[in-house]
Structures are given as structure tokens and as C-alpha cells.
Amino acid sequence: MILESNHLQSSLAWRTQLLNWYDLNKRDFPWRRFISPYHTWVCEVMSQQTTMAVVVPRFNEFVAKLPNVHALAHASDEELRSLWVGLGYYARARHLRAGAQDIVNRRNGEFPQSYNEWLTVPGVGPYTASVLVSICLDFPKACVDGNVIRVVSRLTGTSAVELWSEKGKASIQSLVDGLIDPVRPGDFNQAMMELGALICRKQSPDCCRCPVQDACLASARNLTTTCPPNKPRAEVRRIQLAALVISSSDSVADHPPEFFLIERQEGFLSGTLGFPLIQHTGPQSLVELCSKLSAIPQVRTVTLHEANVRHTITRNALEVGQIRLTCDARTPQLLAELSRTVEQAQIAAAKQTWVSKKLVSRRVSTALDLKVWEKFS
Ligand code: SF4
């Protein structure tokens, strides 16, 4: 894809203006107060698909509890899960820990010193490696995220939908690699992202306050509404689920009710702790399932609550109802019966735990489970 970029390459005054603007206007994020590969890495992984308003408090808590790569490498599943609540995709946290373990075990805790070395760390891809080497090692490698694509699209007046293809992104990467400030590459990358987040916003870019307006073809040609073009729509997958909210009966003497949580073993919630989730095909299948659950000897009551939670994880639109069960005894036989009835081997086989009512919200590790719990309580 050809980008109209001669004006950006022939005069670099816009780059100086961008950096000057960044120096005066950058947001005061905790990971910007002092630069370290560990903090930069953690914040980069946390901020994938999450807003900064969510990330900042979670980041502060994370680095307070796990202040360095050694602490992260030795973090338990439970600790990691509790620090990742609300940040989505727990698998990212596990990959981050796997990377930390690799650095501790294979490199004695020393961070890589080049782009290619970072790429050998498990869980680190080209984008994360670019962030790390440009910010922490002053290596001129461009970071191309959604904000940067939007800014480049407008600076070059490009409205071709091909911009979003792998080829289009490669063209942008190559262009910005050539435009990056060789003295302040990390600041340049952050300035481009900050410009996209604060000024060159998706809706209503604030061109009058933009430090690079003189170099912007979309502004000059009145193309800001068509640059960038809309992304081709990704197909959204509708998934119907029922959460099994299982509690031990409170009528058993000396045993206040406790709730059953499992560590999920598969699917996009793999590794998270929460309520067992059953995929179903509609209300009728749930009614049939409830009737089978009622027949389990240790089960005392079963109530069905149709989809009352909606939750989206990337392209998965989840509609989640609840089947609430109370049972007499927390025995292996009960779990075996439940597992067989809902055809989910992991209920009996996976790591599971019973927790008191007041601990449920602290132990579950996804925003989806918190929503289910809010509806329950
Ligand atoms: Fe974006 Fe407007 Fe600045 Fe162009 S002038 S980069 S459209 S904010």
C-alpha cells in the first residue's frame, strides 16, 4: 500500500512540534515517573484492550505486591488471578509470568538488551518488544497500535480500507520506523500514541489544538471523517451460557453456606477461577438440565434464572443465565454426579474450592464472574 508521506519525510519540523507538545501535555502515569523494563512491560501487557482509567489502579497494586521480575516469576496462581481481576484475558497474566520465569531462569533475572532478544521471551511479540526497546533502550523501533494507525492515516490522508490489513500495517510500520526520532525514540512512540488518545481522537479530532496540523493532509483536505476508514467488521460470536452457582446448604449445623468455584481448564477463560459455565442452546435445554440436576440425591434445590448478564470478550458476546443449586454435602460423589450431569469433566477433575459468601467476590478472577455474583447477591 502506498502512503502519501513525502511531506512527512522532507521536513521533520512536525516531529519536533510533536515532541515539544508531548513534553508539556503527557499524562502523569506511574510507569512514566521512572523508566524500568519491568514496569514498562507490566503496563504494556495490562493496557492491551483496557482503558487507562482501569489500568492505573491495577498497575499500582500489581507492582506494590510484585515489585520486580523475581517476585512475578514466583507469584502463585491465586495471587496472580487476584491482581488481574477486571483486566480481562487472564491468559495474558500467565504469559507475563511465563516471560518473567524465562528471564529469571534463563537469564539470571537480566532483561534482554535488544529487540531480537526480547522476541525470544515467551509471550513477547513484536509490538511489546518495540515498546520495550524504544522506551527502555532508546532503540528506534516504531510502536504501531490503533492510535498510531489513526494518526498516520490522517497525516497521510489515507482512507483505503487496506490500511487495516496486515500489508497496510506493515506499510505503516515501515513508514514510522523511518520517521521515528533517533534521539528520543521512546518519547516519539509515546507522543504518537498520546496524540491519538488526547487530540487526534477517533470521533471529533481537535485539529485546532493539534501540534502537527501543518503536516496533516486529512485536515488540509477535510478528510478527517473518512480517515481512517472503518475497520472491516469482525464477526461477533453469540454464546449462550449458564453459570452454576452451587452452594452448600446453610441448614447443616456448624457449616455456613459456601460456594463452589473451579479453575477453568479450557476455552478463552482458561486458567481463571470462577463459577462452572455450561454452554447451552436455549431455554428448553436449560429446563431439561435443571430437571436432571434436581434428580441428583445430594441436591436440595435448583432454580433457573435466564440470561441476566451480558458480557463481551473480544468477538464473543456472552449471554449468561444462572442455575442456582443448594446441596446437602460437599462430597466427591456430589461433584462426580454434577460433572456427569452437565457433561463437564473439569468439575470433578480440576482444581476446585469452596469459599464463604463474603470471599466469593475476592476469589473469582474475571469481571464476568463478578457480574454473575452481583446478580446472585
Ligand atoms: Fe489528527 Fe487533526 Fe492533528 Fe490531523 S490535524 S493529526 S486530524 S488532530
CSV table of N, CA, C and O and ligand atoms in Angstrom, one decimal, residues 151 154-155 195 199-200 205-207 210 212-213 216 218-219 224, ligand 1:
chain,number,residue,atom,x,y,z
A,151,VAL,N,-3.5,8.1,13.5
A,151,VAL,CA,-2.8,9.4,13.3
A,151,VAL,C,-2.1,9.3,11.9
A,151,VAL,O,-2.1,10.3,11.2
A,154,ARG,N,-4.4,9.9,9.0
A,154,ARG,CA,-4.8,11.3,8.9
A,154,ARG,C,-3.6,12.1,8.4
A,154,ARG,O,-3.8,13.0,7.5
A,155,LEU,N,-2.4,11.9,8.9
A,155,LEU,CA,-1.3,12.7,8.4
A,155,LEU,C,-1.1,12.4,6.9
A,155,LEU,O,-0.6,13.3,6.2
A,195,LEU,N,-1.0,11.5,21.3
A,195,LEU,CA,-1.7,12.4,20.4
A,195,LEU,C,-3.0,11.8,19.9
A,195,LEU,O,-4.0,12.4,19.9
A,199,ILE,N,-5.8,14.1,21.3
A,199,ILE,CA,-6.1,15.1,20.4
A,199,ILE,C,-6.7,14.6,19.1
A,199,ILE,O,-7.8,14.9,18.7
A,200,CYS,N,-6.0,13.6,18.5
A,200,CYS,CA,-6.5,13.1,17.2
A,200,CYS,C,-7.4,11.9,17.5
A,200,CYS,O,-7.1,10.7,17.2
A,205,PRO,N,-11.7,14.8,16.1
A,205,PRO,CA,-10.3,15.2,16.4
A,205,PRO,C,-10.2,16.7,16.7
A,205,PRO,O,-10.9,17.5,16.0
A,206,ASP,N,-9.4,17.1,17.6
A,206,ASP,CA,-9.3,18.5,18.0
A,206,ASP,C,-8.1,19.2,17.2
A,206,ASP,O,-7.1,19.5,17.7
A,207,CYS,N,-8.4,19.4,15.9
A,207,CYS,CA,-7.3,19.8,15.0
A,207,CYS,C,-6.8,21.2,15.3
A,207,CYS,O,-5.6,21.5,15.1
A,210,CYS,N,-4.0,20.8,17.6
A,210,CYS,CA,-3.0,19.7,17.3
A,210,CYS,C,-1.7,20.3,16.9
A,210,CYS,O,-1.6,21.2,16.1
A,212,VAL,N,0.6,19.0,15.2
A,212,VAL,CA,1.1,18.6,13.8
A,212,VAL,C,0.1,19.0,12.7
A,212,VAL,O,0.2,18.4,11.6
A,213,GLN,N,-0.7,19.9,13.0
A,213,GLN,CA,-1.8,20.2,12.0
A,213,GLN,C,-1.2,20.7,10.6
A,213,GLN,O,-1.7,20.3,9.6
A,216,CYS,N,-0.6,17.8,8.3
A,216,CYS,CA,-1.7,16.8,8.2
A,216,CYS,C,-2.6,17.0,7.0
A,216,CYS,O,-3.2,18.0,6.8
A,218,ALA,N,-5.2,15.1,6.0
A,218,ALA,CA,-6.6,14.9,6.3
A,218,ALA,C,-7.2,16.2,6.7
A,218,ALA,O,-8.3,16.6,6.3
A,219,SER,N,-6.5,17.0,7.5
A,219,SER,CA,-7.1,18.3,8.0
A,219,SER,C,-7.1,19.2,6.8
A,219,SER,O,-8.1,19.9,6.6
A,224,THR,N,-11.0,14.3,7.7
A,224,THR,CA,-10.9,13.7,9.0
A,224,THR,C,-12.0,12.7,9.3
A,224,THR,O,-11.8,11.8,10.1
B,1,SF4,FE1,-5.4,14.5,13.8
B,1,SF4,FE2,-6.5,16.9,13.2
B,1,SF4,FE3,-4.0,16.6,14.1
B,1,SF4,FE4,-4.6,15.8,11.7
B,1,SF4,S1,-4.7,17.9,12.5
B,1,SF4,S2,-3.3,14.7,13.1
B,1,SF4,S3,-6.7,15.0,12.0
B,1,SF4,S4,-5.9,16.1,15.2
